[in-house]
Coordinates of C-alpha atoms in Angstrom, one line a residue:
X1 CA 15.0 5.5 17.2
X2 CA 13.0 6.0 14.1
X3 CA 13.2 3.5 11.7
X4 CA 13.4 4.1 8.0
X5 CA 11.1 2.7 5.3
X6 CA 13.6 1.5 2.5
X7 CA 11.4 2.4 -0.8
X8 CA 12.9 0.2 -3.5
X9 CA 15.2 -3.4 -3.2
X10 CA 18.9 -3.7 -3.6
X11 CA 18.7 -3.3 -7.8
X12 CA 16.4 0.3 -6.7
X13 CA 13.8 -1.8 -8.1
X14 CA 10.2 -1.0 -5.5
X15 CA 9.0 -4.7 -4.2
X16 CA 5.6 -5.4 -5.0
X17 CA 3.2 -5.5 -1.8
X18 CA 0.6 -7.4 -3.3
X19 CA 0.1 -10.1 -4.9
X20 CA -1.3 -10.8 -8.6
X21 CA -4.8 -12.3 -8.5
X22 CA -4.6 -15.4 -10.7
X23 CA -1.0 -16.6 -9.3
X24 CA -0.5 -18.8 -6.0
X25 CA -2.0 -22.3 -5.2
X26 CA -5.1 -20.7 -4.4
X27 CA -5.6 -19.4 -7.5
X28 CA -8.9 -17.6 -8.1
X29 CA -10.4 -17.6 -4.5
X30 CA -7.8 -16.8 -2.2
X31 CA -3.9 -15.1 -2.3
X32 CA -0.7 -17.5 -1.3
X33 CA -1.3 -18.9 1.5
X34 CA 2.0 -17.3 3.4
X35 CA 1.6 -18.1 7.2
X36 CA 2.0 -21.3 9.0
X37 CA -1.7 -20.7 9.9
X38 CA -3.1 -19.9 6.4
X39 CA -3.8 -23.2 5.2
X40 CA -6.3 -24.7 8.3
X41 CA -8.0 -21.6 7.4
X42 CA -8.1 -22.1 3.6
X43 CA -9.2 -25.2 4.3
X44 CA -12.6 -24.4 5.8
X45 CA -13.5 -21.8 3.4
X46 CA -12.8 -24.0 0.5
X47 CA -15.2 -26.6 2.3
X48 CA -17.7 -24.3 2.7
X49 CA -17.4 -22.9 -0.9
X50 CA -17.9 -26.7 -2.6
X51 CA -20.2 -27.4 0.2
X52 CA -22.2 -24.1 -1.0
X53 CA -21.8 -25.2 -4.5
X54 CA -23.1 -28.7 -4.6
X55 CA -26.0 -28.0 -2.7
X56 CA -26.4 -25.1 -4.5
X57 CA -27.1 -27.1 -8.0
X58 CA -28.6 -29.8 -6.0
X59 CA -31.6 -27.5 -4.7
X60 CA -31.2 -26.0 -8.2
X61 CA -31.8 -28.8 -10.4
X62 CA -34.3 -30.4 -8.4
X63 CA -36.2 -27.0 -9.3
X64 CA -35.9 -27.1 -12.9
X65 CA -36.7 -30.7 -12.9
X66 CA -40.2 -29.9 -10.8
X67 CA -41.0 -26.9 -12.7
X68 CA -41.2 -28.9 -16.3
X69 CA -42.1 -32.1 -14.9
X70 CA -45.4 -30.1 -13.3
X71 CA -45.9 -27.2 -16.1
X72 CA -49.7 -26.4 -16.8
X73 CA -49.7 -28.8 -19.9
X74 CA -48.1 -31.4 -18.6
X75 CA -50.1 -34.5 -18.1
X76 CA -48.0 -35.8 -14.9
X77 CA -50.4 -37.0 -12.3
X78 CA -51.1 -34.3 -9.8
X79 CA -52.6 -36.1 -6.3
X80 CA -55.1 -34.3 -4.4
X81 CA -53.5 -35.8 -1.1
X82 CA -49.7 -35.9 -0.1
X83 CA -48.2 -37.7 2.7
X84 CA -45.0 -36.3 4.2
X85 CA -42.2 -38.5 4.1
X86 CA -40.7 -39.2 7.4
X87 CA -36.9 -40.1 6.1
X88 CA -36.5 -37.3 4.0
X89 CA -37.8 -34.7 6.5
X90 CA -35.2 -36.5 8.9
X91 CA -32.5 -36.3 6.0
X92 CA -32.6 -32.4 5.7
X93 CA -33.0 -31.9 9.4
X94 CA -29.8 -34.4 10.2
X95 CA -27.8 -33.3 7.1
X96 CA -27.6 -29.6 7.1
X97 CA -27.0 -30.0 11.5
X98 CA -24.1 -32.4 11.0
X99 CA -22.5 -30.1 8.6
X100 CA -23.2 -26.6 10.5
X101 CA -22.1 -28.2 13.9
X102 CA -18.4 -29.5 11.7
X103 CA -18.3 -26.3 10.5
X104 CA -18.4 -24.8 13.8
X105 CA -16.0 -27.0 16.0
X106 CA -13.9 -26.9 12.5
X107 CA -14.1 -23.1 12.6
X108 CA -13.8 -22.5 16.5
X109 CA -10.6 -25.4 16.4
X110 CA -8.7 -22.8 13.6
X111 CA -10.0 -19.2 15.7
X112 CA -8.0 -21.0 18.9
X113 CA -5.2 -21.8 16.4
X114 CA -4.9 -18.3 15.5
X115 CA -6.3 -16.0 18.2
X116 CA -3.5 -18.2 21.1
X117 CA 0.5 -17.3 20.0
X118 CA 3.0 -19.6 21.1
X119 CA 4.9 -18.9 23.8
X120 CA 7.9 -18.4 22.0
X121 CA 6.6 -15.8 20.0
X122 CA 8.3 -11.9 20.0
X123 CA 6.0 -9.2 20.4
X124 CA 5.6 -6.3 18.6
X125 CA 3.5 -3.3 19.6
X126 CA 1.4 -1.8 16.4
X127 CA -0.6 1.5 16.5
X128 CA -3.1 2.9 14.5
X129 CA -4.1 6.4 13.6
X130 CA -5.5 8.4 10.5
X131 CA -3.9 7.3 9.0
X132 CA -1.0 5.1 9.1
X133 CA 0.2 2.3 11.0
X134 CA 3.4 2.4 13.6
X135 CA 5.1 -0.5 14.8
X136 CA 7.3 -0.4 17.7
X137 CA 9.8 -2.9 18.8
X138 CA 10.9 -3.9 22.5
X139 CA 13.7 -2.0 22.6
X140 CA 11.6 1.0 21.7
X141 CA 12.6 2.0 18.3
X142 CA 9.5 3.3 15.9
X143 CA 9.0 2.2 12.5
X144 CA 6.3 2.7 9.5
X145 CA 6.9 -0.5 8.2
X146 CA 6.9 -4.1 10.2
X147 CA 9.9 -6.2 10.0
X148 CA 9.8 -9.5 11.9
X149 CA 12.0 -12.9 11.1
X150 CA 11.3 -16.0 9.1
X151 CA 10.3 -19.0 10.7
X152 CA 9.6 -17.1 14.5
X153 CA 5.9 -16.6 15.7
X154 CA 5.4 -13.1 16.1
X155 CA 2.5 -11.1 18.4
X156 CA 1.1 -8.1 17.5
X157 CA -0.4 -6.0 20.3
X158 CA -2.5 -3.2 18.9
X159 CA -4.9 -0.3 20.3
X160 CA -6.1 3.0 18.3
X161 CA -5.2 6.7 19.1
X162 CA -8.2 8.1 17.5
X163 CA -11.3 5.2 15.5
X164 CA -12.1 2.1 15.0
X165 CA -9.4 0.7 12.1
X166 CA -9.1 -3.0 11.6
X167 CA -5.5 -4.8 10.7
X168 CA -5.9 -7.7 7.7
X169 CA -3.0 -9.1 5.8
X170 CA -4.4 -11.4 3.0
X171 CA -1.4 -13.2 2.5
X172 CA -1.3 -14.4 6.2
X173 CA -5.5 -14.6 6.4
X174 CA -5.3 -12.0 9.9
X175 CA -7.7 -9.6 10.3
X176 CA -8.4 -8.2 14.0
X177 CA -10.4 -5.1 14.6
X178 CA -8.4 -2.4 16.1
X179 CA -10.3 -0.1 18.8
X180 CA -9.5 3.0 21.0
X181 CA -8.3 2.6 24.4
X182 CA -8.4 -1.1 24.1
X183 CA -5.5 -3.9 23.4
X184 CA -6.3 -6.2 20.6
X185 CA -4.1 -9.2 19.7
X186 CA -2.9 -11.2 16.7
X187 CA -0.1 -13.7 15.8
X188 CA 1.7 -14.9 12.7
X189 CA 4.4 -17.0 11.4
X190 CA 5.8 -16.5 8.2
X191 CA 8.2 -19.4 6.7
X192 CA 9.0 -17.7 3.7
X193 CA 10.6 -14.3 3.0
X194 CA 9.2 -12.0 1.3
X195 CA 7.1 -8.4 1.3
X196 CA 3.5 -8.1 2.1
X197 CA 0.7 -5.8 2.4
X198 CA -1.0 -4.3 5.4
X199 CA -4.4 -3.0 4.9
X200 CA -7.1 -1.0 7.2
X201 CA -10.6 -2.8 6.3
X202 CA -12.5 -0.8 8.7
X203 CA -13.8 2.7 7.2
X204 CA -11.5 5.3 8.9
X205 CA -12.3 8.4 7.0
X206 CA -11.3 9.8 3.8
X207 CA -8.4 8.5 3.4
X208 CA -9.3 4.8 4.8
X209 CA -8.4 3.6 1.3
X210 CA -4.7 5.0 1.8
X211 CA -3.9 3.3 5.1
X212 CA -1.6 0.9 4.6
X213 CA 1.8 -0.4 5.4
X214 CA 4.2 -3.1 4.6
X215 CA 5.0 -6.8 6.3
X216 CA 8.8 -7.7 5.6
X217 CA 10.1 -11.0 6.4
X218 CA 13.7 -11.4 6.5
X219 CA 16.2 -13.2 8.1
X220 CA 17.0 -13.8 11.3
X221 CA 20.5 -11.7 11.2
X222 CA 18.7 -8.9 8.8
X223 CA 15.6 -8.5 11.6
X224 CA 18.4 -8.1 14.1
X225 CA 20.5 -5.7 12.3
X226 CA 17.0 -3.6 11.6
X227 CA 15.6 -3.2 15.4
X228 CA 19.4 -2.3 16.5
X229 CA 20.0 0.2 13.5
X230 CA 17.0 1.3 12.0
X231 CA 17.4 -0.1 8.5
X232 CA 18.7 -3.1 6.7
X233 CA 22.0 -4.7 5.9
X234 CA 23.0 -2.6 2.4
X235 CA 20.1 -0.1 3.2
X236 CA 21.3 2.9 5.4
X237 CA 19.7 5.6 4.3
X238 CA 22.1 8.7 3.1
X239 CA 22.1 11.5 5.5
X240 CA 19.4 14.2 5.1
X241 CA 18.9 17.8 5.3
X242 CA 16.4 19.0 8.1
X243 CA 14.1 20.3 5.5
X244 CA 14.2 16.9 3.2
X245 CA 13.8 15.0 6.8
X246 CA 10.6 16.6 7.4
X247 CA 9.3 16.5 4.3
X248 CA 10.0 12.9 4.2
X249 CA 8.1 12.4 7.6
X250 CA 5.4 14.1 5.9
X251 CA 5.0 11.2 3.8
X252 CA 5.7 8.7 5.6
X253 CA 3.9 9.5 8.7
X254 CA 1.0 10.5 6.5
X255 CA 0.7 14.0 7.4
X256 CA 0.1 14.5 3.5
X257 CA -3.4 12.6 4.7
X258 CA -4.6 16.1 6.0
X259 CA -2.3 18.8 5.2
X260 CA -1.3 20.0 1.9
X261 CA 1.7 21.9 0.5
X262 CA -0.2 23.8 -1.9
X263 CA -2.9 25.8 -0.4
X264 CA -5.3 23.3 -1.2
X265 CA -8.3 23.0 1.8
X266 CA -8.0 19.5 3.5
X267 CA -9.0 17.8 6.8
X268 CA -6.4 20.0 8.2
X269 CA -5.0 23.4 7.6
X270 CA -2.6 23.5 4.8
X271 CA 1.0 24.4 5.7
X272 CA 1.9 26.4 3.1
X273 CA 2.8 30.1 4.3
X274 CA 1.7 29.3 7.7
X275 CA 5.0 30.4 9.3
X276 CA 5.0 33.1 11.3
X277 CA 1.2 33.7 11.0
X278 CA -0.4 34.5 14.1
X279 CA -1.9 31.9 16.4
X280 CA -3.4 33.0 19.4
X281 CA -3.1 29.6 20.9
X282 CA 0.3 29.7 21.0
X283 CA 3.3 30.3 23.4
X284 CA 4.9 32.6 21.1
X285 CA 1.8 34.3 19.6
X286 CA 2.8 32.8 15.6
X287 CA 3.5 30.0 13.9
X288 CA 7.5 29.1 15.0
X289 CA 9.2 26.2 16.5
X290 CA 7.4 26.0 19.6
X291 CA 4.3 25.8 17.9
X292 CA 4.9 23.2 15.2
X293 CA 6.4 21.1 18.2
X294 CA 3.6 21.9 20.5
X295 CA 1.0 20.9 17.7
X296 CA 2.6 17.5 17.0
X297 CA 2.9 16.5 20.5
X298 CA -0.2 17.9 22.0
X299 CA -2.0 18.5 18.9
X300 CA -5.7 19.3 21.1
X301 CA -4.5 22.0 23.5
X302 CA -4.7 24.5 20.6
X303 CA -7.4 23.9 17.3
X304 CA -6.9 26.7 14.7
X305 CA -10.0 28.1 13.5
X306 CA -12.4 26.0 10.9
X307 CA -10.6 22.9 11.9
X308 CA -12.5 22.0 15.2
X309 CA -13.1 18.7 13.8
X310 CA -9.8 17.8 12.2
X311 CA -9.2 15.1 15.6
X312 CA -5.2 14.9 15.1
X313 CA -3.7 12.6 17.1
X314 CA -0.7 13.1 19.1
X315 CA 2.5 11.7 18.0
X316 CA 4.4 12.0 20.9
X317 CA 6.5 8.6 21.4
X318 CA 6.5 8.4 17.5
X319 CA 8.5 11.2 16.1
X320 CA 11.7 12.3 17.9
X321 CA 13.5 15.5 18.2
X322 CA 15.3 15.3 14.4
X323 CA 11.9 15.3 13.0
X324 CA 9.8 17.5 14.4
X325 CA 12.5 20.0 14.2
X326 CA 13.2 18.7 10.6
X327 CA 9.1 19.4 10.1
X328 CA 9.3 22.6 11.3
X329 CA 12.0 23.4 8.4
X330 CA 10.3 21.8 6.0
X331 CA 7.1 24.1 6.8
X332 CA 9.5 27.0 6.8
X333 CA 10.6 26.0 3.2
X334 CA 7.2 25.7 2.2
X335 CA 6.7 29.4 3.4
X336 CA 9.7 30.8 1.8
X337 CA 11.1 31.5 5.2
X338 CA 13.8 29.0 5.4
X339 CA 17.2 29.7 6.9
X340 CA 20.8 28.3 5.5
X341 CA 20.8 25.2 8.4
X342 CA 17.4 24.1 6.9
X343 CA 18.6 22.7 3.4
X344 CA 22.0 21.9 4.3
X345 CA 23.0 18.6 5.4
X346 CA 24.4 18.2 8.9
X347 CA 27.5 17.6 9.9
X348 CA 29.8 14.5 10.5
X349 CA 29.3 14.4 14.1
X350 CA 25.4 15.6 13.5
X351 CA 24.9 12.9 10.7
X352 CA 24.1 9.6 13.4
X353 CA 21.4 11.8 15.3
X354 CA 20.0 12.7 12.2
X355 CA 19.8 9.3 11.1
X356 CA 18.6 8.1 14.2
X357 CA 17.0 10.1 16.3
X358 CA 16.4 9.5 20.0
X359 CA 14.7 6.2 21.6
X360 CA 10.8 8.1 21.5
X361 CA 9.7 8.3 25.1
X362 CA 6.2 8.1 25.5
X363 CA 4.9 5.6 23.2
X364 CA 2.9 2.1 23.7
X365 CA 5.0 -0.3 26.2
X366 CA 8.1 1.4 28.0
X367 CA 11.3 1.0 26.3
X368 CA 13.5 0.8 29.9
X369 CA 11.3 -2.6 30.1
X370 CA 11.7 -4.5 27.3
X371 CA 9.4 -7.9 26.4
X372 CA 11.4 -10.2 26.3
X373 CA 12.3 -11.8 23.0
X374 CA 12.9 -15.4 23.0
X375 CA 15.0 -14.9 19.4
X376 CA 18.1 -16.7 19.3
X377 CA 21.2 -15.0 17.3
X378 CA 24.2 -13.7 17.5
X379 CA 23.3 -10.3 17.6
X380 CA 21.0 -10.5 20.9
X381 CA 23.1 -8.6 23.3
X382 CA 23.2 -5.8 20.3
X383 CA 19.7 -5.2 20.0
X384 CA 19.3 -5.1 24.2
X385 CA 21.7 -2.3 24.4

């Protein structure tokens, strides 16, 4: 099941997903603290910072104070012969020890805290690729945006299909590098609801500054309602025409990242007029179905020219049936080829599929083995099915 990303709130108003720079507890130095986590962590790096700043004016105004007190024209007496001073050599050997070696048990005592979930905790498996994030549940249903339930510890398991990216939420103070062909792991618990930002803080590319995604904390029925439907209570998404499916999968997916609708030269080739222009690489000789589907699932077995370096990753497990066929009319609008079926909206019977989709096959964990999910609620048996 693909999941849709609901783009504004009940009123059609768009939530904010990040928060203003002077507001929260923290004020200035740090966003609201919004995990159970957050504040052992807050609290070592405001240590450090008035730790930093004391001695900071300490050293200095002990520097001002020697530069006049010994100026050239000052008549201070200047002895030929010093003696060190065995207690205060001992005081800025013991001092500066005692508070690096707190700092570090402080430090290494809030990494365990954070890098250990409880055992309770429901876990979530997140990929990265240029660039977008994924998020799939335990049941196997995809989404572009991370829903998880107040008050519940939640694990994040997370690997790369193509660079290094690294996952940071301010809010929650996370940040885990993310690396391909290796599992990285992070855990959180929010106690409030609310909306917050996902950003990539490792340079990915061109389009690193663009990478993000969206944290939404909900409650405990809304979280059920979203990994068994795809959406949110009052959300369901109206039903869409193949060609308005794929192009909003060309958004959302961030295809827009390398291909453009206009001609315009990017990472990737543009898909403008691409259909039916010849491919070699391809089963059917041009640009059709076969090859749109054949480029989104197994995107290296054919490279078009000039694009050797593009690295696309495959997106097999991520997009379903519905969309890559919905992608292939949109490029087939884009090339003034389109057919009657591709701009007009399915029928009643068609309108569930093209809601949601298939269960993706393929993807990170396998959906006939869910993890379990130590979630009480009502609606347990619901999402299991």
């Amino acid at each position: 099941m693909m999941m849709q990303t609901p783009a504004a709130d009940s009123a059609g108003v768009i939530e904010a997903t990040r928060q203003a720079f002077w507001t929260g507890r923290n004020g200035l130095w740090l966003p609201p603290a919004e995990s159970t986590t957050a504040p052992q962590i807050d609290a070592l790096f405001n240590f450090i910072m008035i730790s930093s700043i004391i001695l900071t004016l300490f050293v200095a105004a002990a520097m001002v104070y020697f530069v006049r007190k010994y100026r050239r024209t000052s008549h201070a007496d200047r002895p030929q012969e010093t003696h060190e001073n065995k207690w205060l050599e001992v005081s800025w050997i013991v001092i500066p020890t005692i508070l690096v070696l707190g700092v570090f048990f402080w430090g290494f005592r809030a990494y365990v805290g954070t890098a250990i979930p409880p055992s309770n905790a429901i876990t979530v498996n997140v990929k990265a690729q240029k660039w977008n994030w994924s998020f799939e549940y335990a049941n196997g249903t995809n989404a572009t945006e991370l829903v998880v339930p107040v008050n519940q510890p939640v694990r994040l398991e997370m690997t790369s299909q193509d660079v290094l990216h690294s996952f940071y939420v301010p809010e929650f103070r996370i940040k885990h590098d993310v690396l391909p062909n290796r599992f990285a792991y992070v855990w959180f618990e929010a106690p409030r609801e609310g909306v917050y930002q996902i950003l990539c803080t490792e340079y990915c590319g061109t389009s690193h500054s663009n990478m993000g995604a969206r944290i939404r904390v909900v409650s405990r029925g809304d979280y059920y309602a979203y990994v068994a439907n795809g959406y949110l209570p009052g959300e369901q998404p109206p039903a869409m025409a193949p060609a308005d499916l794929g192009a909003s999968v060309y958004v959302a997916r961030g295809c827009n990242a390398c291909h453009s609708v206009d001609g315009t030269p990017g990472v990737g080739p543009s898909w403008e007029g691409i259909w039916g222009e010849p491919r070699p690489g391809s089963a059917e000789g041009v640009v059709d179905d076969v090859y749109i589907a054949n480029s989104i699932l197994y995107p290296q077995a054919y490279i078009a020219p000039g694009f050797e370096n593009a690295n696309m990753p495959s997106y097999d497990g991520v997009l379903n049936d519905q969309q890559i066929a919905g992608v292939a009319a949109y490029i087939r609008v884009l090339s003034g080829a389109a057919t009657p079926a591709d701009t007009t909206l399915p029928t009643d019977a068609g309108i569930e599929d093209s809601l949601a989709g298939q269960a993706p096959e393929g993807g990170m964990g396998d959906p006939g083995v869910p993890v379990a999910d130590p979630v009480d609620g009502p609606a347990r048996e619901e999402v299991r099915e």
